[in-house]
Each structure stands twice: as structure tokens, then as C-alpha cells.
Coordinates of C-alpha atoms in Angstrom, one line a residue:
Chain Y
X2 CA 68.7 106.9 82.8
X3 CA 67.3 110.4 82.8
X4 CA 68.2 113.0 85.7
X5 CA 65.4 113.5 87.8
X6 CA 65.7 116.5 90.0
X7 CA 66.8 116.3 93.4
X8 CA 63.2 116.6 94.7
X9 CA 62.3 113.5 93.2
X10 CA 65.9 111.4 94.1
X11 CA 65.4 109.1 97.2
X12 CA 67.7 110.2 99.6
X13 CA 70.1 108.0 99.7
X14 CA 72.2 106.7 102.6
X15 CA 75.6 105.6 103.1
X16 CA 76.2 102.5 105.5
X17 CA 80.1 102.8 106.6
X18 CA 82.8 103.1 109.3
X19 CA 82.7 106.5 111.1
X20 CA 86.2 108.2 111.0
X21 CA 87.6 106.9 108.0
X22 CA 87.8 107.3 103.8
X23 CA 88.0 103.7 103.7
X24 CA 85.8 102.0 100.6
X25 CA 82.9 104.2 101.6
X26 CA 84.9 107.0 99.5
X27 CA 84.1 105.6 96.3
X28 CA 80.6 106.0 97.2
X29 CA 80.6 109.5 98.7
X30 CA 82.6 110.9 95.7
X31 CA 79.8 109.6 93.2
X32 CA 77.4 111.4 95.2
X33 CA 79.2 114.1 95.8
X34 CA 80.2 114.4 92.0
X35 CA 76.5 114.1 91.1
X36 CA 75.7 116.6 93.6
X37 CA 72.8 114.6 95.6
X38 CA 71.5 114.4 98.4
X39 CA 72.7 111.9 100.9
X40 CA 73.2 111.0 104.4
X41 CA 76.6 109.3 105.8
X42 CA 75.4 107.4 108.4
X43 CA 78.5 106.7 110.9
X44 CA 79.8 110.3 110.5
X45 CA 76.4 112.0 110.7
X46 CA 74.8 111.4 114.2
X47 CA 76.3 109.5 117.8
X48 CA 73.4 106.7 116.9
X49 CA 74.9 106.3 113.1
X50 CA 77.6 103.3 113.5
X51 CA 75.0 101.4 116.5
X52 CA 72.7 101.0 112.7
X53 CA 75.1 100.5 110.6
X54 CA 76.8 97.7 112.7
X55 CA 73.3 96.4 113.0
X56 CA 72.4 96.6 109.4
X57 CA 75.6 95.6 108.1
X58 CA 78.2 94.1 111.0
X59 CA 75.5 91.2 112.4
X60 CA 77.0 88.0 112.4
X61 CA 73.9 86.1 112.8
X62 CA 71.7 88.2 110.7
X63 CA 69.2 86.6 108.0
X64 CA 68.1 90.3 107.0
X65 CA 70.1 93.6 107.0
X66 CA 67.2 96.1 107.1
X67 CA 63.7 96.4 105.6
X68 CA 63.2 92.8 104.2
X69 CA 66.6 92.2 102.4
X70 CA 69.3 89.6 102.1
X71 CA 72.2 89.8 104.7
X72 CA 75.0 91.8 104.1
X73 CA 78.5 90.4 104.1
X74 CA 80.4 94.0 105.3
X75 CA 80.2 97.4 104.8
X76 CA 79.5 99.5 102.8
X77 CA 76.1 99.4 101.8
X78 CA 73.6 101.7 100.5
X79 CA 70.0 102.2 101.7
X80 CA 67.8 103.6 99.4
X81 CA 64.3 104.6 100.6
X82 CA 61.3 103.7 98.5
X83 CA 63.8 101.8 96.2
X84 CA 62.6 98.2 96.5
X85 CA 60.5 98.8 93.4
X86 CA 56.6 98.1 93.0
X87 CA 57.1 94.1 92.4
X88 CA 58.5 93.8 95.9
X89 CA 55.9 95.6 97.5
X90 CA 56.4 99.4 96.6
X91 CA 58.2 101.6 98.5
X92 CA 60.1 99.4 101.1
X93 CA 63.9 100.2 100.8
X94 CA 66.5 98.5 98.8
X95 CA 69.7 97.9 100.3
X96 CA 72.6 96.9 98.2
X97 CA 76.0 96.4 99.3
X98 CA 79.0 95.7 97.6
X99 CA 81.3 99.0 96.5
X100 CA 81.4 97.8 93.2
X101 CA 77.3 96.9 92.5
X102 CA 76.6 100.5 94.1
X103 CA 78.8 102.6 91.9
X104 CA 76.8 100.3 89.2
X105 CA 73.4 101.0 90.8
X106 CA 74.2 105.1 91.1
X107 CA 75.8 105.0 87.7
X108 CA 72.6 103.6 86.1
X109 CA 70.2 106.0 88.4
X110 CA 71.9 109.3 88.0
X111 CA 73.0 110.2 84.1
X112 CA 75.7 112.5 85.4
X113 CA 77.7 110.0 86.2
X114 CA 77.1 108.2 82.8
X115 CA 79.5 108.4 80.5
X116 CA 78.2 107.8 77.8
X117 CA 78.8 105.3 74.2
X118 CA 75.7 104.0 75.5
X119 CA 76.4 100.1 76.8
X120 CA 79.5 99.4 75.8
X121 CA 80.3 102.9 77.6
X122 CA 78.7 101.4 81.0
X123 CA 80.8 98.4 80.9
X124 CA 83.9 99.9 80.3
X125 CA 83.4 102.2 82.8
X126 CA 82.6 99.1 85.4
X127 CA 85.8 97.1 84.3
X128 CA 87.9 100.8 85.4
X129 CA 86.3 100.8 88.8
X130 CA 86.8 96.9 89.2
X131 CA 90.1 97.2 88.5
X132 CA 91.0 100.0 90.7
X133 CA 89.1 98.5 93.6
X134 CA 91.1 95.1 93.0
X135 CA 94.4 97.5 93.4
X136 CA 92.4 99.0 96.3
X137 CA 92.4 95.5 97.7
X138 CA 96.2 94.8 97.1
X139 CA 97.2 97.9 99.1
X140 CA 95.1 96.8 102.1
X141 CA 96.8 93.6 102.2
X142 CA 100.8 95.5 102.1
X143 CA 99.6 96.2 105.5
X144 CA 97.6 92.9 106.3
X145 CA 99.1 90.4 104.0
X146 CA 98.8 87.4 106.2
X147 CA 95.8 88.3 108.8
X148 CA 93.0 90.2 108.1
X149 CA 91.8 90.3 111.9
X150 CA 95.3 91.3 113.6
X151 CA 97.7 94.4 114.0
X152 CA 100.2 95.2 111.4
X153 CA 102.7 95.1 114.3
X154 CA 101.9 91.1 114.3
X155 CA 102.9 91.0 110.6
X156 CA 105.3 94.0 109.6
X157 CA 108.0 91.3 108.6
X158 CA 105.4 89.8 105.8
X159 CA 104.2 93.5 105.0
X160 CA 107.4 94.3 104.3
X161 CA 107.7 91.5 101.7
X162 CA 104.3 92.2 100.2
X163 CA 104.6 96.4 100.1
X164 CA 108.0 95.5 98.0
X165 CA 106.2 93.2 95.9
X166 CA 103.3 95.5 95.4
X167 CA 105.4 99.1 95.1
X168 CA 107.8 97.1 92.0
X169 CA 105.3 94.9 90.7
X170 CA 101.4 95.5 90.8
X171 CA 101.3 99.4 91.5
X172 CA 103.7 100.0 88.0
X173 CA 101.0 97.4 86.0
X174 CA 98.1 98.8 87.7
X175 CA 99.4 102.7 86.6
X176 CA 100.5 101.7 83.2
X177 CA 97.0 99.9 82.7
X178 CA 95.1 103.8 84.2
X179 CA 97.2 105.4 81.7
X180 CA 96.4 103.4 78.4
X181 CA 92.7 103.1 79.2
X182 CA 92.9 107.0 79.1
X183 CA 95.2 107.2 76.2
X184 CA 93.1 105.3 74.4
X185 CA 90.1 107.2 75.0
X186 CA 91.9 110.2 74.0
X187 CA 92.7 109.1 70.6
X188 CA 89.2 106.8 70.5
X189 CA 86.8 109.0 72.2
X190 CA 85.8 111.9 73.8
X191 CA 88.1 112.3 76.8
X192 CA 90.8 114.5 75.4
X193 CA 93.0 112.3 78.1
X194 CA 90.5 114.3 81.0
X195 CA 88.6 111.2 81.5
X196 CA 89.0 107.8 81.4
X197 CA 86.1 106.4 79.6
X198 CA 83.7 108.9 77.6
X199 CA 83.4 112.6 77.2
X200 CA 83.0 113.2 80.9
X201 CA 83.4 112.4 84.6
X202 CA 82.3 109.0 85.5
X203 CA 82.6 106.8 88.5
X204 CA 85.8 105.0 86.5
X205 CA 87.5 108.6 87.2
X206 CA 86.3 109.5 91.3
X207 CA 87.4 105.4 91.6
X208 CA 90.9 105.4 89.6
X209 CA 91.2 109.1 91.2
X210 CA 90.9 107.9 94.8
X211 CA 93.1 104.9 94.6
X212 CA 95.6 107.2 93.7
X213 CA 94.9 109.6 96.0
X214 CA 95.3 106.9 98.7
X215 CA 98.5 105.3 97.2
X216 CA 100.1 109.6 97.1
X217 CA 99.5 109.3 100.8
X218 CA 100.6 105.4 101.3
X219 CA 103.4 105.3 99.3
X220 CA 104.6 109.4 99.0
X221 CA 108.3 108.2 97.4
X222 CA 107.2 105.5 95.3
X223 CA 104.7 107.8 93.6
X224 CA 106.6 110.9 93.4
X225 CA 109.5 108.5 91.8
X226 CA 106.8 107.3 89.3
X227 CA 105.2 110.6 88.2
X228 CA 108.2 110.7 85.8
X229 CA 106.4 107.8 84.4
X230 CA 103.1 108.4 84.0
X231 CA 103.4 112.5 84.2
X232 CA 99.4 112.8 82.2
X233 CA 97.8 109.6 84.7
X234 CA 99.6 111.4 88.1
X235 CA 99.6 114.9 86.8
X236 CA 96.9 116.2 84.0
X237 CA 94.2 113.9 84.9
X238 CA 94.7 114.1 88.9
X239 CA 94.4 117.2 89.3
X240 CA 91.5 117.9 86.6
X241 CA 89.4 115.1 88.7
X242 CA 89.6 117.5 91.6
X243 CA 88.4 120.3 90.1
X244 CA 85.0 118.6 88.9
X245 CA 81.8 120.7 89.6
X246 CA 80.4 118.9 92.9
X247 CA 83.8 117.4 94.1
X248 CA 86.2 120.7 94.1
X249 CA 83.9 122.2 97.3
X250 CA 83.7 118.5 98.7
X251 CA 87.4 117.7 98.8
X252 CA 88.4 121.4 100.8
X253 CA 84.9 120.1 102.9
X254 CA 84.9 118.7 106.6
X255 CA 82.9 115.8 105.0
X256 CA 86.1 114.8 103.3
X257 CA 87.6 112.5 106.2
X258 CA 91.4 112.5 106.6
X259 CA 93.2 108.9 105.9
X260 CA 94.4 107.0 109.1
X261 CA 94.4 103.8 110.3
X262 CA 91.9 102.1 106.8
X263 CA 93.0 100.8 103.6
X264 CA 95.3 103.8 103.1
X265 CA 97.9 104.1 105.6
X266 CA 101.7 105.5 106.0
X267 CA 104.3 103.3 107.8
X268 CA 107.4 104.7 106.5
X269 CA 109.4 101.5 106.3
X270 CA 106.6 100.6 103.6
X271 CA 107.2 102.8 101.2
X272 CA 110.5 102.9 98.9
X273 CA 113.3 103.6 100.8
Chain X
X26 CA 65.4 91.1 79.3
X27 CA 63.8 88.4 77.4
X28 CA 65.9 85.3 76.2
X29 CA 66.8 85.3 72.3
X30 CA 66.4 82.3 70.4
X31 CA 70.2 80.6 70.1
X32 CA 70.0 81.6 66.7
X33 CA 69.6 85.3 67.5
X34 CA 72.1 85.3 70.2
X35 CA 75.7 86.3 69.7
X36 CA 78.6 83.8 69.3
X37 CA 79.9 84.4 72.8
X38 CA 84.3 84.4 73.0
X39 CA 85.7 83.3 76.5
X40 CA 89.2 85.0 76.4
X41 CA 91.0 83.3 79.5
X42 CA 94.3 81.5 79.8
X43 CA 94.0 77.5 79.1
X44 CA 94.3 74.4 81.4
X45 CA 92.4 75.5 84.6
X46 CA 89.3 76.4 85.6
X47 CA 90.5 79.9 87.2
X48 CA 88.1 82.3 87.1
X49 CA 87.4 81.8 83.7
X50 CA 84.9 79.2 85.2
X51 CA 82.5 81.2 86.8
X52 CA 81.7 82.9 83.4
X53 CA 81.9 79.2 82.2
X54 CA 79.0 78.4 84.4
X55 CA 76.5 80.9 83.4
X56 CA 77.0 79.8 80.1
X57 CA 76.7 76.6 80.6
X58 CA 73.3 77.0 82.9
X59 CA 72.3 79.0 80.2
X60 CA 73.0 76.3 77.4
X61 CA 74.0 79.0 74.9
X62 CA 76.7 78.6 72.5
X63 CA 80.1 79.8 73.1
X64 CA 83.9 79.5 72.5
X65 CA 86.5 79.1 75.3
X66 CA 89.3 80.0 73.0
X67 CA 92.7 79.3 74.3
X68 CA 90.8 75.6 75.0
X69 CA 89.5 75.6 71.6
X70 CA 92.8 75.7 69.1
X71 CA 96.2 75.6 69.3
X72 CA 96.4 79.6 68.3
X73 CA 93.5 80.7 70.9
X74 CA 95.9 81.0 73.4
X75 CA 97.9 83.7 71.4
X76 CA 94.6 85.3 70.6
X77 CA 93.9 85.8 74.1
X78 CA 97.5 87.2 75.2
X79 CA 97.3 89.9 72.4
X80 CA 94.2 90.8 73.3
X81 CA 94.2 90.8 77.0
X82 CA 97.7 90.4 78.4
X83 CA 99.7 92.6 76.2
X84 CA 101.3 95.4 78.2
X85 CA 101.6 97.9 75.9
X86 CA 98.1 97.7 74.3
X87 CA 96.1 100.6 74.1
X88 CA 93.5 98.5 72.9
X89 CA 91.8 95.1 73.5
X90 CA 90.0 94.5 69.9
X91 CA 87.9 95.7 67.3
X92 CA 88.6 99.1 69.1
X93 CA 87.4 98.5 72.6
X94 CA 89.4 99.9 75.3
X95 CA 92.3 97.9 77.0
X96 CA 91.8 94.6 79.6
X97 CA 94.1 94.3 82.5
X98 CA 93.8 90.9 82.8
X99 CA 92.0 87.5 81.5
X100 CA 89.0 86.6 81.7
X101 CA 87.5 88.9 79.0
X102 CA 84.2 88.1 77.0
X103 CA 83.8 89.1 73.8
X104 CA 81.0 89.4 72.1
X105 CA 80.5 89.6 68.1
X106 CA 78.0 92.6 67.1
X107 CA 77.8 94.0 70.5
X108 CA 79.3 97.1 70.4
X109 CA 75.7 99.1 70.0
X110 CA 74.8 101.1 67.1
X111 CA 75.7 104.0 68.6
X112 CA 79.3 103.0 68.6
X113 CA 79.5 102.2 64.6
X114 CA 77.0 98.7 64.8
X115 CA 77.8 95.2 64.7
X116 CA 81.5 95.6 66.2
X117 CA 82.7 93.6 69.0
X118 CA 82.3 94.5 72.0
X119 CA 85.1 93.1 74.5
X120 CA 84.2 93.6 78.7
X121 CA 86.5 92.4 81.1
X122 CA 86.3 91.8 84.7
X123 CA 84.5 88.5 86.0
X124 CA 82.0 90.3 88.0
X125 CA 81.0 92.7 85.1
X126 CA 80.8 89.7 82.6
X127 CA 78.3 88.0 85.0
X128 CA 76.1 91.0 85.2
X129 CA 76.4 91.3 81.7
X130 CA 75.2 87.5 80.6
X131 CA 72.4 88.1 83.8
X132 CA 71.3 91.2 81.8
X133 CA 71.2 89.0 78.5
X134 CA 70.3 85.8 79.7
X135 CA 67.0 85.7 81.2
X136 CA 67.6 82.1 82.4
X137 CA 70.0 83.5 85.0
X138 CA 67.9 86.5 86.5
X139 CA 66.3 85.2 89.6
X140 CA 62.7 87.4 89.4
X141 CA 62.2 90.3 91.7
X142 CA 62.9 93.0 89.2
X143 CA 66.0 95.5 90.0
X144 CA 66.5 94.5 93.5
X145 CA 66.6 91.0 92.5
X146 CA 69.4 91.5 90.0
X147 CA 71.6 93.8 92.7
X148 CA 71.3 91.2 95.2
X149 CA 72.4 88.5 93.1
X150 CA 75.4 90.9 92.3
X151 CA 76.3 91.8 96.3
X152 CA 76.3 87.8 96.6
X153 CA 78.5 87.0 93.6
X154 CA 80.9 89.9 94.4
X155 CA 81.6 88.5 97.7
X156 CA 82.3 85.1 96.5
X157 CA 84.5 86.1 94.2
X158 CA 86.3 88.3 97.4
X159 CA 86.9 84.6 99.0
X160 CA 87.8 83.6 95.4
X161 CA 90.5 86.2 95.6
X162 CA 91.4 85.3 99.4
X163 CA 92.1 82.0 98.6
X164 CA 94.4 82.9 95.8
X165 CA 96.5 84.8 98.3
X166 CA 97.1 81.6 100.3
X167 CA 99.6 80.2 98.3
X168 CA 100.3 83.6 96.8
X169 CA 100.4 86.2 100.1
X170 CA 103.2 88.1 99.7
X171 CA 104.5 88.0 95.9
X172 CA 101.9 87.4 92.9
X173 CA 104.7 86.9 90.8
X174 CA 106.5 84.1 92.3
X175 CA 106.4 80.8 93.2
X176 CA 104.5 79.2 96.2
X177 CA 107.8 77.7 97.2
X178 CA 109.5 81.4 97.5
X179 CA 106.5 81.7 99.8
X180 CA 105.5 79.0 101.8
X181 CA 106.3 80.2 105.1
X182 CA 103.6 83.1 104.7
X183 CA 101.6 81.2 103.0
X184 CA 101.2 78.6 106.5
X185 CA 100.5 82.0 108.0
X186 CA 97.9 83.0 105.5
X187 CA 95.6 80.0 104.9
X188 CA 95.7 79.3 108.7
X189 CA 93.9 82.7 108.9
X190 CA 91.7 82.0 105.7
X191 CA 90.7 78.4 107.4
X192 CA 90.1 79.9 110.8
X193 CA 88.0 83.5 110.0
X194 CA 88.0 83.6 107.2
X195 CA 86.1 81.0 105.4
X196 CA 83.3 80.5 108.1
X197 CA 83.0 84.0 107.9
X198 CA 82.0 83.6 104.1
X199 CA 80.0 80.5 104.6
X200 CA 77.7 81.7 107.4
X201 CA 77.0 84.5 104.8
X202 CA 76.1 82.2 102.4
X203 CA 74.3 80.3 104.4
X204 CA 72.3 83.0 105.6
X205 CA 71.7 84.6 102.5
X206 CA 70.1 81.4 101.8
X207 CA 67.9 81.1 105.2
X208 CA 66.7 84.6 104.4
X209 CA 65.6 83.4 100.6
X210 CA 64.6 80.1 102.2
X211 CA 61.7 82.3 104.6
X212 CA 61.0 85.3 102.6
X213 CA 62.0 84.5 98.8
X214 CA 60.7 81.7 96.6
X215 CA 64.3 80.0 96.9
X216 CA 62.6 76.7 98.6
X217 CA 66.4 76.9 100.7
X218 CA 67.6 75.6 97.3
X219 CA 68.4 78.9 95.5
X220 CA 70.3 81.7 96.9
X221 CA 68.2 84.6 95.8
X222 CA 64.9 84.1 94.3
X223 CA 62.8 81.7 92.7
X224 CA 65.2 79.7 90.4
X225 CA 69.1 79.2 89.4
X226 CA 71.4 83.0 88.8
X227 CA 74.8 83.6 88.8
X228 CA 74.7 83.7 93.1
X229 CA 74.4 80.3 92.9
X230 CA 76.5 79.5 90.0
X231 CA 79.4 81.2 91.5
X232 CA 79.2 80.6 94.9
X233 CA 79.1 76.9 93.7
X234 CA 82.4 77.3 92.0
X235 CA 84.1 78.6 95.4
X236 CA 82.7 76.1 97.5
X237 CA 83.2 73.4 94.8
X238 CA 86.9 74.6 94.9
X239 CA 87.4 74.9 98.4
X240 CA 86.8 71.4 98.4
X241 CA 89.5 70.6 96.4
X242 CA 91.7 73.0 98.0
X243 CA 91.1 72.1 102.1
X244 CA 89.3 69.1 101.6
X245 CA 89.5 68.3 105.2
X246 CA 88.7 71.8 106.6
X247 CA 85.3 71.3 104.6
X248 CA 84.6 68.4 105.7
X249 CA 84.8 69.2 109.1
X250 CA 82.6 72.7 108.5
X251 CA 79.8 70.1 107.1
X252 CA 78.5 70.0 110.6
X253 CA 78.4 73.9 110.6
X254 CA 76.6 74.2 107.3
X255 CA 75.1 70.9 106.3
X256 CA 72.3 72.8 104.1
X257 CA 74.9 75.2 102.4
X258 CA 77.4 72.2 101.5
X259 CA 75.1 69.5 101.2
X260 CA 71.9 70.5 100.0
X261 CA 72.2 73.2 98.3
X262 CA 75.9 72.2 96.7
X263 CA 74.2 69.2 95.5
X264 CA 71.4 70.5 93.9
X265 CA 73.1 73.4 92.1
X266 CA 75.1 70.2 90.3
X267 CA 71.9 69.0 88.8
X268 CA 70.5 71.5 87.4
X269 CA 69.9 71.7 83.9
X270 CA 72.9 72.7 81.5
X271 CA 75.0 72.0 84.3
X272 CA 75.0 68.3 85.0
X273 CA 75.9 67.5 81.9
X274 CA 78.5 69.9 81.5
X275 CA 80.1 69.2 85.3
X276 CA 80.8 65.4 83.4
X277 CA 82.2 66.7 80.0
X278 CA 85.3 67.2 78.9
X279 CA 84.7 71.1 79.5
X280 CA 85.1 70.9 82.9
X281 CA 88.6 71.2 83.5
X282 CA 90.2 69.6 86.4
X283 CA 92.1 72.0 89.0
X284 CA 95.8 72.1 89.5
X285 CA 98.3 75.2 89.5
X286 CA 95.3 78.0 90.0
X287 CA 93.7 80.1 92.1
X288 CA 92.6 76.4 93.9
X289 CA 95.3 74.2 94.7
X290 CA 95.7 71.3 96.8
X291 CA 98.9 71.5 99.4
X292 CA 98.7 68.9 102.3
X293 CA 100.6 71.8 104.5
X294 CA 98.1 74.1 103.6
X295 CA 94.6 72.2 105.0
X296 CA 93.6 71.7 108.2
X297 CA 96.0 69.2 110.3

């Protein structure tokens, strides 16, 4: 769990769409927060995406790169060198799975630990599960019956499903941010900055990023509940983007704008 | 890593709602393959039920138990004495999240790693994550545009939806399976019986569960995807059912049937 300098880190690499936040976010913002090296594949050279859909978008594939299992969709991460000694030293690893790469990163780089030891690592992974389950729902206010077809094909069920998700889930979702954070304010270290622990982890870039998406999804509905949750939407927001590593990333180019991924605005989906 | 005598081990707690398998069963599973003790507590006594919706389904909770930060929803585990010395030793700890739970008992359980060291362990996790996606997809079948309502206040959307999960959706999922299992057949120790490695983990366990329930669910889309994936449903589905810890438990009264949960049986809803 120690830090090792960047000279010894692999450099890591980020399998993704080109063009778009999307799920490959949560990744770049641990990276970025722990200030290591990495390469976005898609968004760094014309060649990027022909790999990535090779590695990651094969339909018949019984490897995705370097000796390991298939991978189901993107993102993945490929980490040089990190297939470890049993499996023949040095040969990459490549994970995929948002959730079981902001495990991996959080276990490999102690700035994103937040500490309480165990206990501290698991509460942490329940956070980011939880925000990436919300992450989920608001993809499927714009897809809610077909995940292969336009939204055009099925605004009349979108509009069902944003209603349903705006009154509903976002309200539980926010109210459930809130109390892990009030609770580590009176419990812990997080003098209601952080979610879990005495400083940033990946439950923070992840909680912080589904909001981020939902202020540019649903602009009314969230404005209407800041009144709610003023410390969640307000305090803790705004201190998240002013964390050493992701304050210069957030005003960088590398900082993709939202379009047409998980996050988007259709007007009639928001609250009226 | 190493497996504890039972004696040594924790009293594991299930905390999940009573009467159906849900997704309380995949943590079920590992425990059962593991043959350690544990209580399913809303199953267990007439008052486990209120245990579980004070711990993990009360709104205003700032905390789970013994101190541990707040669940959003059921399943949680909790487990008696594992909160860490760091954190005040011997409390509970309480983790939530079905996906964090399994990499938790694969942590603790040596009888559920599947060999190959760190990479082993991640790629169980990739596969058990994306079972638990179709999990969640076929949720959203009878449930696509309201989570809170009835399937009858939905059924229209719902013919919409499991059309799309029958069609792309689920050979999507079981050609990764199935691969995932070629690529273990040729380069692992998996013998085209295992999913990753050498012997039974949580990818098998829980990819099980979904195909076990797709079965009940579109018993005569499966059937006719046999043809596609006679290894993955026949084979391997077959043998997962034996395997020690589980055969016995798979005829108990543990087992719970299905009826009104994530799978459910409407005629409408299977192939015509």
C-alpha cells in the first residue's frame, strides 16, 4: 500500500471511448487525483480507439490483450509489467470493470486510500458502487427500453423513466451521499470534506462525478434540490474540485466535455 | 489469505429482505461453497426482518450498526469482530454492496480464490461484476420505467424492454461467459469447467445464479440459446451444481424458490 514514486509506477493505460466523459471518468479522475502517469488511449493518438475496439469491443475474442480473459466492454485498464511473477513476470494485467479498477488503483496508490485501514477500503467501495449503480440509472432515463437504439426511438418511455428517476431515485441516491458524509463528519475524519476518511478517495472523484453529470443532465432538478442537500451540492462539490491533482485537470483539455454518453441534456427530461 | 478453521472464523450476518433469493443469493452461494457458518437473518426469526430494515433500509440513518457508516440498500454482511483494531477492535463491521461482499468473502475464504495471485482475483471480479450488470438488466424487464411500481403499471415497456434483453442483450452476456470460459478452458487450469482458474470462485458462483435464474425467468428463450452455448448452459451449469457445499445446499430448505424478484416468470415476457 505504500506510494512508490512515479518512476517506479507502471504506466498505466486507459481503454475507452474517444470523445466522451462517459465511465472512463471515474478512472481518469483517480489518476488524475493521484497525480500519475497515464495514457488515454482513444483520446491520445488516431490509432487509439482501432486498440481499444480490438482489446475491448471483439465480439469473438477469447483474449483481450497479452494473455487475459475477454473483456465484456469498456473501460479497461492495461497495466504493463502487472501480471505479477506467478503468471509469468512482467506480461500485462488487464482488468476491466469501472468498479474492480477504482479497487485495483485504490489498493496500488495510498493517496487514494482513505484510510481506517479495511473497514475504510470497503466503505469506500460500497460509495463508488453506489454512485455508479445511480450512474447506471441515469443512462437508462435516456435508454430505458433499448440499449442499442436512439433515444428518438424511445423518448415516450424516457420520459416516464427521467420522471421516475428525477422524483424517486436521484432524492434517495442524494439523501444516502449526504448521510454517508454526515456521518463521517461526526464519526471520522472528514469534517463533512470527504465522504469516507480524513481525505480524498475514489468514493469522493466517484460521488463527485455523478453529480457533476446529473448538474449538467438535469440543471432544474438539481438547482431545485440544492435547497436540500446545500453541504452534499454545495461545501463538498466544490471542495472536490479544488483537490491537489484534479483542480489543474478539470480547467485541462484532457477534461472532455459531456455529449452524447451517459450524461446528456434533452430539455424535456429534466423538471419542467 | 489462508482459510481459518470454522471455529476461528466470524459468525457471518446476511442482512437482505426474506422470501426470495434476490441478490442476497449470490452472497448466499459463496457461503455455501465455502461451508462456513452464517445467518440469513430476516429467514432466520420472526424479528430478523426488522433487524435488517433498521439497519439497512432506514432513510434517515446516519448509521448502519455498531458505528459503521450507512447502507443504501440490502444485501449487507455483517461481520462480528471485524471492524480492525485500528478502528476500536472486535466491533462489527457492516459492508454493503453485493459485489464488495463477494470480494470481501474471496479475500477471506481461500476456498473461493481461483490461484493466479492478484490477477486471478481481479478477473474473477470483472466476471462477477458483469453478471451482476445482466442481474440488474433483467430487473429492469419487469421494472423499466418506475422501480417503485408495479409490473402491471408497466407492462407495456416492459414487452419493449425484455424483447431487447432476449434479443442483445442476453447473447451478448452469454458469449462473454462463454468465452471467458474458452479462454480458461486453453490457457488456465479451468478444464472448460471453471471460469477463471483452477477450481470453483465467486465467477462461477454468480454467474450460476444468473443463468440459473434466467432459466426460470425465459425458460424458453434458454432453451432455444442451448444450441448457441451448449458448454456454458450445459456443462458447465451442471457441474457448478455439484460441487461441494453446493449440492447439498441447492436441495435444502435454504434455497429459496423464486417469485416476485429480480427473476420472475411472465408468459408475455419470454420468447413466443
Amino acid at each position: 500500500m505504500s506510494q512508490p514514486s512515479s518512476a517506479t509506477l507502471p504506466h498505466y493505460e486507459l481503454l475507452y471511448h474517444p470523445g466522451n466523459p462517459g465511465r472512463g471518468e471515474f478512472i481518469r479522475l483517480a489518476l488524475e487525483a493521484a497525480q500519475v502517469p497515464y495514457t488515454d488511449v482513444s483520446n491520445s493518438s488516431k490509432e487509439g480507439y482501432a486498440l481499444v475496439q480490438q482489446t475491448c469491443m471483439s465480439p469473438q475474442n477469447l483474449s483481450s490483450s497479452d494473455g487475459n480473459p475477454p473483456v465484456f466492454a469498456p473501460p479497461a485498464l492495461r497495466i504493463p509489467g502487472g501480471g505479477g511473477q506467478s503468471e509469468g513476470g512482467g506480461r500485462a494485467l488487464v482488468i476491466a470493470q469501472t468498479p474492480n479498477i477504482l479497487w485495483y488503483l485504490g489498493e496500488k496508490l495510498e493517496v487514494l486510500a482513505p484510510g481506517g485501514g479495511e473497514a475504510g477500503r470497503y466503505h469506500v467501495q460500497q460509495v463508488v458502487l453506489t454512485a455508479l449503480d445511480l450512474n447506471n440509472e441515469v443512462h437508462d432515463t435516456h435508454h430505458p427500453v433499448a440499449v442499442g437504439k436512439y433515444y428518438e426511438e424511445q423518448r415516450e418511455e424516457a420520459l416516464k423513466k427521467a420522471q421516475d428517476v428525477r422524483e424517486t431515485r436521484i432524492p434517495k441516491y442524494l439523501s444516502y451521499f449526504d448521510r454517508v458524509r454526515q456521518h463521517n463528519e461526526r464519526d471520522g475524519g472528514g469534517k463533512g470534506t470527504y465522504l469516507v476518511g480524513s481525505k480524498l478517495s475514489t468514493a469522493d472523484t466517484t460521488v463527485w462525478q455523478v453529480l457533476d453529470g446529473l448538474m449538467f443532465a438535469f440543471p432544474k432538478e438539481m438547482e431545485a434540490r440544492k435547497k436540500e442537500f446545500p453541504e452534499l451540492l454545495g461545501t463538498f462539490y466544490g471542495n472536490v474540485k479544488e483537490e491537489g491533482g484534479l483542480k489543474e485537470y478539470l480547467s485541462s483539455k484532457r477534461r472532455l466535455p459531456y455529449s452524447m454518453g451517459v450524461f446528456r441534456y434533452y430539455k424535456e427530461l429534466d423538471r419542467q
